[in-house]
């Protein structure tokens, strides 16, 4: 069989892969924050200041880099003052967006607020990313939050933070100005949101919001209308886009049940993430510059029909989803010059989470394994890659059977590869430009089926195993099992 070929053009550098691209998102939704991260005084699992140590350990080992909170749709109904001060005095509120059908999540206790979130970020060594309330809040509330978190001056809000246990400022760099403000975040048209964004960002900046994230849309026209109206692009450091794949645009089956057509359609849909980045970049370059405004893909991942409000957006975490995530991470690496940050939705228990929990334990999902395998890309320099492989036709567009991306640093070149074929092993030659030394590899899911999913009992079975690397005329060649993901380290000569 003639192998597929991945050509790695080491001399064509794209940009550094910002660590923030491997970020995560935690919303007050179902069992993500309450149960998955925060258990307070519940002593069934060991905690640090009410935060689960098992979840923290997994996240720290993975590297979270940047964590977005408190939403999501929840952000535009959240009033930060509800979540600071003595916990027993905090108001109990309805969770306006994610209450449906879940008795236990109907009341938001506000036990997990700003101080608890920042503590979590310290424990997992992540940059905090706070999403301010535009939809039902005002610029004063948002800029007061910035002051509470970031100011060192002797102001009432800085004193209040000190009384709440944090003498030193939290130094929050990333500030979202609302979330999906074209929908759950206030139903704004792009022109009205541009006016609101200008007002909020202006006052938030005055109090110390270093980097702001504006809400964008999957629709390029919406982004163009917003950018045309904004007139002050300097107020915006990142434009956010969200892209879920699975339930939204076609029938991809469920997380664990799909036929061949549905299997490939999920991959076709996941390719939309890259296309959407390109479309947002084209819009930005018309009105500002992608050198100054990064694209924040601050929600992305697989979302299957069974993940509904009623079950707190929970779904099984399957191998197919994890392999799809690998392709999306490759697409981020290819666009390291455009993507400034990205947040997989959502960290624990919800949607395409990396950690799942029950009342006694936490365990990693197959997607966790993929992010872990991709971690050598973090902070390295992305280089151009070209993949020669077969394609599968779908209702949307053709899906290349092999996905790949590469980065390099002084030690060598790191190449990630995935085989999206449902049932065929693929032999792949990895042709790295110039003189190279030896290569070693690891592979995920060699013995799994695409519909396999993680449980507390089987989670260890998704760990990586060694991958044999042969050499043909000096070029490393690997055999990738069907529906698998690999990482190849190629030494510099
Ligand atoms: O992640 C679940 C929801 O998806 C978020 O709250 C919202 O921003 C998006 O529509």
CSV table of C-alpha atoms and ligand atoms in Angstrom, one decimal:
chain,number,residue,atom,x,y,z
A,1,UNK,CA,0.0,0.0,0.0
A,2,UNK,CA,1.4,3.5,-0.8
A,3,UNK,CA,1.4,5.4,2.4
A,4,UNK,CA,-0.4,8.7,2.9
A,5,UNK,CA,2.2,11.5,3.3
A,6,UNK,CA,2.4,14.4,5.7
A,7,UNK,CA,4.9,17.0,4.6
A,8,UNK,CA,6.2,19.1,7.4
A,9,UNK,CA,7.7,22.3,6.1
A,10,UNK,CA,10.0,23.2,9.0
A,11,UNK,CA,11.1,26.4,7.3
A,12,UNK,CA,7.6,27.8,7.0
A,13,UNK,CA,6.8,29.1,10.4
A,14,UNK,CA,3.2,30.2,11.2
A,15,UNK,CA,3.4,31.5,14.7
A,16,UNK,CA,3.7,30.4,18.3
A,17,UNK,CA,0.9,28.2,19.6
A,18,UNK,CA,-0.4,30.4,22.4
A,19,UNK,CA,-0.9,28.3,25.6
A,20,UNK,CA,-4.3,30.0,25.8
A,21,UNK,CA,-5.4,27.9,22.8
A,22,UNK,CA,-5.5,24.9,25.0
A,23,UNK,CA,-8.0,26.5,27.4
A,24,UNK,CA,-11.2,25.4,29.0
A,25,UNK,CA,-14.6,26.6,29.9
A,26,UNK,CA,-16.7,26.1,33.1
A,27,UNK,CA,-20.2,27.3,33.4
A,28,UNK,CA,-22.8,27.1,36.2
A,29,UNK,CA,-24.6,24.4,34.4
A,30,UNK,CA,-25.6,20.9,35.5
A,31,UNK,CA,-22.7,19.2,37.3
A,32,UNK,CA,-19.8,21.2,35.8
A,33,UNK,CA,-19.1,23.6,38.7
A,34,UNK,CA,-21.4,22.2,41.4
A,35,UNK,CA,-20.4,18.6,41.9
A,36,UNK,CA,-17.6,18.4,39.4
A,37,UNK,CA,-15.4,21.1,40.8
A,38,UNK,CA,-17.0,22.5,43.9
A,39,UNK,CA,-18.4,20.3,46.7
A,40,UNK,CA,-18.0,22.7,49.6
A,41,UNK,CA,-18.2,20.9,52.9
A,42,UNK,CA,-19.2,17.6,51.4
A,43,UNK,CA,-16.5,15.3,52.8
A,44,UNK,CA,-17.0,12.3,50.5
A,45,UNK,CA,-14.0,13.5,48.5
A,46,UNK,CA,-10.9,15.3,49.7
A,47,UNK,CA,-11.1,19.0,48.9
A,48,UNK,CA,-8.9,22.1,49.1
A,49,UNK,CA,-11.1,25.1,50.2
A,50,UNK,CA,-14.2,23.2,49.0
A,51,UNK,CA,-12.7,22.4,45.6
A,52,UNK,CA,-12.3,18.7,44.6
A,53,UNK,CA,-8.7,17.6,44.8
A,54,UNK,CA,-9.2,14.7,42.3
A,55,UNK,CA,-10.5,17.1,39.7
A,56,UNK,CA,-7.7,19.5,40.4
A,57,UNK,CA,-5.1,16.9,40.1
A,58,UNK,CA,-6.3,15.7,36.7
A,59,UNK,CA,-6.6,19.3,35.4
A,60,UNK,CA,-3.2,20.3,36.7
A,61,UNK,CA,-1.5,17.3,35.1
A,62,UNK,CA,-3.2,18.2,31.8
A,63,UNK,CA,-2.5,21.9,31.9
A,64,UNK,CA,-5.5,24.1,31.7
A,65,UNK,CA,-3.7,27.3,30.7
A,66,UNK,CA,-6.8,29.5,30.7
A,67,UNK,CA,-10.2,29.0,32.2
A,68,UNK,CA,-13.4,30.9,31.2
A,69,UNK,CA,-16.2,31.4,33.7
A,70,UNK,CA,-19.1,31.8,34.7
A,71,UNK,CA,-20.7,31.3,31.3
A,72,UNK,CA,-21.9,30.8,28.7
A,73,UNK,CA,-25.5,32.0,28.8
A,74,UNK,CA,-25.3,32.0,32.5
A,75,UNK,CA,-22.8,35.0,32.3
A,76,UNK,CA,-25.4,37.4,31.1
A,77,UNK,CA,-27.8,36.6,34.0
A,78,UNK,CA,-25.0,36.5,36.7
A,79,UNK,CA,-24.4,39.4,39.1
A,80,UNK,CA,-20.9,39.0,40.5
A,81,UNK,CA,-21.8,40.6,43.8
A,82,UNK,CA,-24.0,37.7,44.6
A,83,UNK,CA,-21.0,35.5,44.7
A,84,UNK,CA,-18.6,37.3,47.1
A,85,UNK,CA,-18.6,37.8,50.9
A,86,UNK,CA,-19.5,35.2,53.6
A,87,UNK,CA,-20.9,32.2,51.9
A,88,UNK,CA,-23.9,31.7,54.3
A,89,UNK,CA,-25.1,35.3,53.5
A,90,UNK,CA,-25.0,35.0,49.7
A,91,UNK,CA,-28.3,35.2,48.0
A,92,UNK,CA,-30.0,32.2,46.4
A,93,UNK,CA,-31.2,32.8,42.9
A,94,UNK,CA,-32.7,31.0,40.0
A,95,UNK,CA,-30.3,29.8,37.3
A,96,UNK,CA,-32.3,31.4,34.5
A,97,UNK,CA,-30.7,29.4,31.6
A,98,UNK,CA,-30.0,26.0,32.9
A,99,UNK,CA,-32.7,25.3,35.5
A,100,UNK,CA,-35.1,23.4,33.2
A,101,UNK,CA,-36.0,20.0,34.4
A,102,UNK,CA,-33.2,19.8,37.0
A,103,UNK,CA,-34.6,20.2,40.5
A,104,UNK,CA,-31.2,20.2,42.1
A,105,UNK,CA,-29.8,22.8,39.8
A,106,UNK,CA,-32.8,25.1,39.9
A,107,UNK,CA,-31.4,27.2,42.7
A,108,UNK,CA,-28.0,28.9,42.3
A,109,UNK,CA,-26.5,29.0,45.8
A,110,UNK,CA,-23.7,31.3,44.8
A,111,UNK,CA,-21.4,29.2,47.0
A,112,UNK,CA,-18.9,29.3,44.1
A,113,UNK,CA,-18.1,32.9,43.3
A,114,UNK,CA,-15.2,35.0,42.3
A,115,UNK,CA,-12.8,34.1,45.1
A,116,UNK,CA,-13.6,30.4,44.7
A,117,UNK,CA,-13.0,30.6,40.9
A,118,UNK,CA,-9.7,32.4,41.3
A,119,UNK,CA,-8.7,29.8,43.9
A,120,UNK,CA,-9.4,27.1,41.4
A,121,UNK,CA,-7.3,28.9,38.7
A,122,UNK,CA,-4.4,29.1,41.2
A,123,UNK,CA,-4.8,25.4,42.0
A,124,UNK,CA,-4.7,24.3,38.4
A,125,UNK,CA,-2.3,27.1,37.3
A,126,UNK,CA,-4.7,28.6,34.7
A,127,UNK,CA,-5.2,32.3,33.7
A,128,UNK,CA,-8.7,33.3,34.7
A,129,UNK,CA,-11.0,34.6,32.0
A,130,UNK,CA,-14.1,36.3,33.4
A,131,UNK,CA,-17.2,36.8,31.2
A,132,UNK,CA,-19.0,40.0,32.3
A,133,UNK,CA,-22.7,40.5,32.2
A,134,UNK,CA,-23.9,42.7,29.3
A,135,UNK,CA,-27.3,41.3,28.7
A,136,UNK,CA,-28.8,42.1,32.1
A,137,UNK,CA,-26.0,44.1,33.7
A,138,UNK,CA,-24.5,47.5,33.1
A,139,UNK,CA,-21.0,49.0,32.6
A,140,UNK,CA,-20.8,50.1,36.2
A,141,UNK,CA,-21.4,46.5,37.5
A,142,UNK,CA,-18.8,45.2,35.0
A,143,UNK,CA,-16.2,47.8,35.7
A,144,UNK,CA,-16.7,47.4,39.5
A,145,UNK,CA,-15.9,43.7,39.0
A,146,UNK,CA,-12.7,44.7,37.2
A,147,UNK,CA,-11.8,47.0,40.1
A,148,UNK,CA,-12.6,44.3,42.7
A,149,UNK,CA,-10.4,41.9,41.0
A,150,UNK,CA,-7.5,44.0,39.7
A,151,UNK,CA,-6.9,47.2,41.6
A,152,UNK,CA,-4.2,47.6,44.2
A,153,UNK,CA,-5.3,51.1,45.3
A,154,UNK,CA,-7.0,51.8,48.6
A,155,UNK,CA,-10.5,51.8,47.2
A,156,UNK,CA,-13.6,50.3,48.9
A,157,UNK,CA,-13.8,47.5,46.4
A,158,UNK,CA,-10.1,46.6,46.8
A,159,UNK,CA,-10.6,46.6,50.6
A,160,UNK,CA,-13.7,44.4,50.1
A,161,UNK,CA,-11.5,41.9,48.2
A,162,UNK,CA,-9.0,42.0,51.0
A,163,UNK,CA,-11.7,41.4,53.6
A,164,UNK,CA,-12.8,38.4,51.5
A,165,UNK,CA,-9.3,36.9,51.9
A,166,UNK,CA,-7.3,38.3,49.0
A,167,UNK,CA,-5.1,41.2,49.9
A,168,UNK,CA,-3.3,40.9,46.6
A,169,UNK,CA,-5.1,41.7,43.3
A,170,UNK,CA,-6.2,38.8,41.2
A,171,UNK,CA,-4.7,40.3,38.1
A,172,UNK,CA,-7.3,39.0,35.7
A,173,UNK,CA,-6.1,39.7,32.2
A,174,UNK,CA,-9.0,38.4,30.1
A,175,UNK,CA,-12.5,40.0,30.2
A,176,UNK,CA,-15.3,38.8,28.1
A,177,UNK,CA,-17.8,41.6,27.2
A,178,UNK,CA,-20.9,39.4,27.3
A,179,UNK,CA,-21.6,36.0,25.8
A,180,UNK,CA,-23.6,35.2,22.6
A,181,UNK,CA,-25.2,38.6,22.8
A,182,UNK,CA,-27.0,37.9,19.6
A,183,UNK,CA,-28.9,35.2,21.4
A,184,UNK,CA,-29.1,34.3,25.1
A,185,UNK,CA,-26.9,37.3,26.0
A,186,UNK,CA,-29.6,39.9,25.2
A,187,UNK,CA,-30.8,39.3,21.7
A,188,UNK,CA,-28.9,42.3,20.3
A,189,UNK,CA,-28.5,43.1,16.7
A,190,UNK,CA,-24.8,43.6,15.7
A,191,UNK,CA,-25.1,47.4,15.6
A,192,UNK,CA,-26.7,47.7,19.1
A,193,UNK,CA,-24.1,45.2,20.5
A,194,UNK,CA,-21.3,47.3,19.0
A,195,UNK,CA,-22.7,50.4,20.9
A,196,UNK,CA,-22.9,48.3,24.1
A,197,UNK,CA,-19.5,46.8,23.6
A,198,UNK,CA,-17.9,50.2,23.2
A,199,UNK,CA,-19.5,51.5,26.4
A,200,UNK,CA,-18.7,48.4,28.5
A,201,UNK,CA,-15.1,48.0,27.1
A,202,UNK,CA,-14.3,51.7,27.6
A,203,UNK,CA,-15.2,51.7,31.3
A,204,UNK,CA,-13.8,48.2,32.0
A,205,UNK,CA,-10.5,49.3,30.4
A,206,UNK,CA,-10.4,52.4,32.6
A,207,UNK,CA,-10.5,50.2,35.7
A,208,UNK,CA,-7.8,47.7,34.6
A,209,UNK,CA,-9.3,45.2,32.1
A,210,UNK,CA,-6.2,44.5,30.1
A,211,UNK,CA,-7.6,42.4,27.3
A,212,UNK,CA,-11.3,42.4,26.2
A,213,UNK,CA,-13.1,39.7,24.2
A,214,UNK,CA,-16.0,40.9,22.0
A,215,UNK,CA,-18.8,38.5,21.2
A,216,UNK,CA,-18.9,37.4,17.5
A,217,UNK,CA,-21.1,35.0,15.6
A,218,UNK,CA,-20.9,32.0,13.3
A,219,UNK,CA,-22.4,34.3,10.7
A,220,UNK,CA,-19.8,36.4,8.9
A,221,UNK,CA,-22.3,39.0,8.0
A,222,UNK,CA,-23.1,39.6,11.7
A,223,UNK,CA,-19.4,40.0,12.4
A,224,UNK,CA,-19.0,42.4,9.6
A,225,UNK,CA,-21.9,44.5,10.7
A,226,UNK,CA,-20.6,44.5,14.3
A,227,UNK,CA,-17.1,45.5,13.2
A,228,UNK,CA,-18.3,48.2,10.8
A,229,UNK,CA,-20.3,49.8,13.6
A,230,UNK,CA,-17.6,49.4,16.3
A,231,UNK,CA,-15.4,52.2,14.9
A,232,UNK,CA,-13.0,51.7,17.9
A,233,UNK,CA,-11.3,48.4,17.2
A,234,UNK,CA,-8.6,49.3,19.8
A,235,UNK,CA,-11.1,48.5,22.5
A,236,UNK,CA,-11.2,44.9,21.4
A,237,UNK,CA,-8.3,42.4,21.7
A,238,UNK,CA,-10.2,39.2,20.7
A,239,UNK,CA,-13.3,38.5,18.7
A,240,UNK,CA,-15.1,35.4,20.1
A,241,UNK,CA,-16.7,32.7,18.0
A,242,UNK,CA,-18.4,29.5,19.2
A,243,UNK,CA,-18.7,26.3,17.2
A,244,UNK,CA,-20.3,23.1,18.4
A,245,UNK,CA,-20.6,20.0,16.1
A,246,UNK,CA,-23.0,17.1,16.4
A,247,UNK,CA,-26.6,18.1,17.0
A,248,UNK,CA,-26.8,21.4,15.2
A,249,UNK,CA,-26.5,21.0,11.4
A,250,UNK,CA,-27.1,17.4,10.4
A,251,UNK,CA,-27.7,13.9,11.7
A,252,UNK,CA,-24.5,12.7,13.3
A,253,UNK,CA,-26.3,10.1,15.4
A,254,UNK,CA,-25.6,10.2,19.2
A,255,UNK,CA,-22.3,10.1,21.1
A,256,UNK,CA,-22.3,6.3,21.0
A,257,UNK,CA,-24.7,5.2,18.3
A,258,UNK,CA,-24.1,6.1,14.7
A,259,UNK,CA,-23.9,4.5,11.3
A,260,UNK,CA,-21.1,5.0,8.8
A,261,UNK,CA,-22.7,8.1,7.2
A,262,UNK,CA,-23.4,9.7,10.6
A,263,UNK,CA,-19.9,8.8,11.7
A,264,UNK,CA,-18.2,10.8,8.9
A,265,UNK,CA,-20.7,13.7,9.1
A,266,UNK,CA,-19.4,14.5,12.6
A,267,UNK,CA,-15.9,15.0,11.2
A,268,UNK,CA,-17.3,17.1,8.3
A,269,UNK,CA,-19.0,19.3,10.9
A,270,UNK,CA,-15.9,19.6,13.0
A,271,UNK,CA,-14.1,21.0,10.0
A,272,UNK,CA,-16.4,24.0,10.3
A,273,UNK,CA,-14.3,25.3,13.2
A,274,UNK,CA,-11.4,26.1,10.9
A,275,UNK,CA,-13.6,27.5,8.2
A,276,UNK,CA,-15.3,29.8,10.7
A,277,UNK,CA,-12.0,31.1,12.0
A,278,UNK,CA,-11.1,32.0,8.4
A,279,UNK,CA,-14.4,33.7,7.9
A,280,UNK,CA,-14.0,35.7,11.1
A,281,UNK,CA,-10.4,36.6,10.2
A,282,UNK,CA,-11.6,37.9,6.8
A,283,UNK,CA,-14.1,40.1,8.5
A,284,UNK,CA,-11.6,41.4,11.0
A,285,UNK,CA,-9.1,42.2,8.3
A,286,UNK,CA,-11.6,44.4,6.5
A,287,UNK,CA,-12.2,46.7,9.5
A,288,UNK,CA,-9.1,46.2,11.7
A,289,UNK,CA,-6.2,43.7,11.5
A,290,UNK,CA,-5.7,40.2,12.7
A,291,UNK,CA,-2.3,41.3,13.8
A,292,UNK,CA,-4.1,43.3,16.6
A,293,UNK,CA,-7.3,41.3,17.1
A,294,UNK,CA,-7.1,37.6,17.8
A,295,UNK,CA,-9.9,35.1,17.4
A,296,UNK,CA,-11.1,33.5,20.6
A,297,UNK,CA,-12.9,30.2,19.9
A,298,UNK,CA,-14.1,30.4,23.4
A,299,UNK,CA,-16.6,27.6,23.1
A,300,UNK,CA,-16.1,24.5,21.0
A,301,UNK,CA,-16.7,20.8,21.0
A,302,UNK,CA,-19.1,17.9,20.2
A,303,UNK,CA,-22.7,18.4,21.4
A,304,UNK,CA,-24.9,15.4,20.8
A,305,UNK,CA,-28.8,15.4,20.8
A,306,UNK,CA,-28.9,13.6,24.1
A,307,UNK,CA,-27.1,16.4,25.9
A,308,UNK,CA,-30.1,18.5,26.9
A,309,UNK,CA,-31.0,21.0,29.5
A,310,UNK,CA,-32.9,18.3,31.4
A,311,UNK,CA,-29.7,16.3,32.0
A,312,UNK,CA,-27.4,19.2,32.5
A,313,UNK,CA,-26.0,18.8,29.0
A,314,UNK,CA,-24.4,15.5,29.8
A,315,UNK,CA,-23.4,13.0,27.1
A,316,UNK,CA,-21.1,10.0,26.9
A,317,UNK,CA,-17.5,10.9,26.0
A,318,UNK,CA,-16.6,8.7,23.1
A,319,UNK,CA,-13.5,7.9,21.1
A,320,UNK,CA,-15.1,9.4,17.9
A,321,UNK,CA,-15.5,12.8,19.6
A,322,UNK,CA,-11.9,12.6,20.8
A,323,UNK,CA,-10.6,11.9,17.3
A,324,UNK,CA,-12.7,14.8,16.0
A,325,UNK,CA,-11.2,17.1,18.7
A,326,UNK,CA,-7.7,16.1,17.5
A,327,UNK,CA,-8.6,17.5,14.0
A,328,UNK,CA,-9.9,20.7,15.5
A,329,UNK,CA,-6.7,21.1,17.5
A,330,UNK,CA,-4.7,20.6,14.3
A,331,UNK,CA,-6.8,23.3,12.7
A,332,UNK,CA,-5.9,25.7,15.6
A,333,UNK,CA,-2.2,24.9,15.1
A,334,UNK,CA,-2.5,25.6,11.4
A,335,UNK,CA,-4.0,29.0,12.3
A,336,UNK,CA,-1.7,29.8,15.2
A,337,UNK,CA,-1.3,33.3,13.7
A,338,UNK,CA,-5.1,33.9,13.9
A,339,UNK,CA,-6.3,32.0,17.0
A,340,UNK,CA,-5.4,33.7,20.2
A,341,UNK,CA,-7.3,31.5,22.6
A,342,UNK,CA,-9.8,28.6,22.6
A,343,UNK,CA,-12.0,27.0,25.2
A,344,UNK,CA,-13.2,23.4,25.0
A,345,UNK,CA,-16.8,23.1,26.4
A,346,UNK,CA,-17.0,22.2,29.2
A,347,UNK,CA,-14.3,21.2,31.6
A,348,UNK,CA,-16.1,18.7,33.9
A,349,UNK,CA,-19.1,16.4,33.3
A,350,UNK,CA,-20.8,18.7,30.7
A,351,UNK,CA,-20.6,18.3,26.9
A,352,UNK,CA,-17.2,17.3,25.6
A,353,UNK,CA,-15.6,17.5,29.0
A,354,UNK,CA,-12.1,16.4,29.9
A,355,UNK,CA,-12.9,15.1,33.4
A,356,UNK,CA,-15.9,13.2,34.6
A,357,UNK,CA,-16.9,12.7,38.3
A,358,UNK,CA,-19.2,10.8,40.5
A,359,UNK,CA,-19.6,11.4,44.2
A,360,UNK,CA,-16.3,9.6,45.0
A,361,UNK,CA,-14.0,9.8,42.1
A,362,UNK,CA,-12.8,11.7,39.0
A,363,UNK,CA,-11.4,10.2,35.8
A,364,UNK,CA,-10.2,11.4,32.4
A,365,UNK,CA,-12.2,11.2,29.2
A,366,UNK,CA,-10.7,10.1,25.8
A,367,UNK,CA,-10.7,13.8,24.9
A,368,UNK,CA,-8.4,14.4,27.9
A,369,UNK,CA,-6.0,11.9,26.4
A,370,UNK,CA,-6.0,13.8,23.1
A,371,UNK,CA,-5.2,17.2,24.7
A,372,UNK,CA,-2.5,15.5,26.8
A,373,UNK,CA,-0.9,14.0,23.6
A,374,UNK,CA,-1.1,17.5,22.0
A,375,UNK,CA,0.5,19.3,24.9
A,376,UNK,CA,4.0,19.4,23.3
A,377,UNK,CA,2.5,21.9,20.8
A,378,UNK,CA,1.8,24.3,23.5
A,379,UNK,CA,4.1,27.3,23.3
A,380,UNK,CA,6.1,25.8,20.4
A,381,UNK,CA,6.1,27.3,16.9
A,382,UNK,CA,3.6,26.0,14.4
A,383,UNK,CA,5.0,25.2,10.9
A,384,UNK,CA,3.1,24.5,7.7
A,385,UNK,CA,2.1,20.9,7.0
A,386,UNK,CA,0.4,19.4,3.9
A,387,UNK,CA,-1.4,16.1,4.0
A,388,UNK,CA,-1.8,13.8,1.0
A,389,UNK,CA,-4.6,11.3,1.8
A,390,UNK,CA,-7.9,10.0,0.5
A,391,UNK,CA,-11.1,11.8,1.2
A,392,UNK,CA,-14.6,10.5,2.1
A,393,UNK,CA,-17.6,12.2,0.6
A,394,UNK,CA,-20.3,13.5,3.0
A,395,UNK,CA,-23.5,15.6,2.6
A,396,UNK,CA,-21.5,18.6,3.7
A,397,UNK,CA,-18.1,18.3,2.0
A,398,UNK,CA,-15.3,15.8,1.6
A,399,UNK,CA,-13.4,14.7,4.8
A,400,UNK,CA,-9.7,14.0,4.5
A,401,UNK,CA,-9.0,10.7,6.2
A,402,UNK,CA,-5.8,11.9,7.9
A,403,UNK,CA,-5.4,15.1,9.8
A,404,UNK,CA,-2.0,16.4,11.0
A,405,UNK,CA,-0.2,19.4,12.3
A,406,UNK,CA,3.3,20.2,13.5
A,407,UNK,CA,5.3,22.5,15.7
A,408,UNK,CA,9.0,22.7,16.3
A,409,UNK,CA,11.4,24.0,18.9
A,410,UNK,CA,15.1,23.6,19.6
A,411,UNK,CA,14.6,19.9,20.5
A,412,UNK,CA,13.0,18.9,17.3
A,413,UNK,CA,9.6,18.6,15.5
A,414,UNK,CA,6.4,17.3,17.1
A,415,UNK,CA,3.8,16.0,14.7
A,416,UNK,CA,0.2,15.0,15.6
A,417,UNK,CA,-1.7,12.8,13.3
A,418,UNK,CA,-5.2,11.2,13.4
A,419,UNK,CA,-6.7,8.6,11.2
A,420,UNK,CA,-10.5,9.3,10.8
A,421,UNK,CA,-11.2,6.1,8.9
A,422,UNK,CA,-13.9,4.1,10.5
A,423,UNK,CA,-12.4,0.8,9.7
A,424,UNK,CA,-9.1,1.0,7.9
A,425,UNK,CA,-5.6,1.2,9.2
A,426,UNK,CA,-3.6,3.9,7.3
A,427,UNK,CA,0.1,3.9,6.7
A,428,UNK,CA,1.5,7.5,7.0
A,429,UNK,CA,4.9,8.8,5.9
A,430,UNK,CA,5.9,11.8,7.9
A,431,UNK,CA,8.3,13.8,5.6
A,432,UNK,CA,10.0,16.4,7.7
A,433,UNK,CA,11.9,18.9,5.7
A,434,UNK,CA,15.7,18.9,6.1
A,435,UNK,CA,18.0,16.6,8.1
A,436,UNK,CA,16.2,14.8,10.9
A,437,UNK,CA,17.3,12.3,13.6
A,438,UNK,CA,15.3,9.5,15.2
A,439,UNK,CA,11.6,9.4,15.8
A,440,UNK,CA,9.4,8.0,18.5
A,441,UNK,CA,5.7,7.8,18.7
A,442,UNK,CA,2.6,7.2,20.9
A,443,UNK,CA,-0.8,6.3,19.8
A,444,UNK,CA,-4.3,6.6,21.4
A,445,UNK,CA,-7.3,4.3,20.9
A,446,UNK,CA,-5.4,1.6,19.0
A,447,UNK,CA,-7.7,-1.1,20.6
A,448,UNK,CA,-10.9,0.9,21.0
A,449,UNK,CA,-14.0,1.3,18.9
A,450,UNK,CA,-15.1,4.8,17.9
A,451,UNK,CA,-18.3,4.3,20.0
A,452,UNK,CA,-16.4,3.3,23.2
A,453,UNK,CA,-16.7,5.9,25.9
A,454,UNK,CA,-15.1,6.5,29.3
A,455,UNK,CA,-16.5,5.3,32.6
A,456,UNK,CA,-14.9,5.3,36.0
A,457,UNK,CA,-14.1,1.6,35.5
A,458,UNK,CA,-12.5,1.7,32.1
A,459,UNK,CA,-10.9,5.2,31.9
A,460,UNK,CA,-7.4,3.8,32.2
A,461,UNK,CA,-7.9,1.8,29.0
A,462,UNK,CA,-7.8,5.0,26.9
A,463,UNK,CA,-4.2,5.8,27.9
A,464,UNK,CA,-1.6,6.0,25.1
A,465,UNK,CA,0.6,3.1,24.0
A,466,UNK,CA,3.9,3.1,22.1
A,467,UNK,CA,3.7,3.4,18.4
A,468,UNK,CA,6.2,1.6,16.1
A,469,UNK,CA,8.0,3.9,13.8
A,470,UNK,CA,9.8,2.4,10.8
A,471,UNK,CA,11.9,4.3,8.3
A,472,UNK,CA,11.7,4.3,4.5
A,473,UNK,CA,14.5,6.2,2.7
A,474,UNK,CA,15.1,8.2,5.9
A,475,UNK,CA,11.4,9.1,6.3
A,476,UNK,CA,9.5,8.0,9.4
A,477,UNK,CA,6.5,5.9,8.6
A,478,UNK,CA,3.7,4.9,11.0
A,479,UNK,CA,0.7,2.6,10.7
A,480,UNK,CA,-2.3,4.3,12.3
A,481,UNK,CA,-5.1,2.1,13.4
A,482,UNK,CA,-8.6,3.1,12.4
A,483,UNK,CA,-10.0,5.9,14.4
A,484,UNK,CA,-6.8,6.7,16.3
A,485,UNK,CA,-4.6,9.7,17.2
A,486,UNK,CA,-0.8,9.7,17.4
A,487,UNK,CA,2.0,12.0,18.4
A,488,UNK,CA,5.4,11.7,16.8
A,489,UNK,CA,8.6,13.3,18.1
A,490,UNK,CA,11.2,13.7,15.5
A,491,UNK,CA,14.6,14.8,16.7
A,492,UNK,CA,16.7,17.4,15.0
A,493,UNK,CA,19.7,15.9,13.3
B,1,LIG,O1,-22.0,25.5,26.5
B,1,LIG,C1,-23.4,25.5,26.6
B,1,LIG,C2,-24.0,26.8,26.0
B,1,LIG,O2,-23.7,26.9,24.6
B,1,LIG,C3,-23.4,28.1,26.5
B,1,LIG,O3,-24.0,28.5,27.7
B,1,LIG,C4,-23.7,29.1,25.4
B,1,LIG,O4,-22.8,30.1,25.3
B,1,LIG,C5,-23.7,28.2,24.2
B,1,LIG,O5,-24.8,28.4,23.4
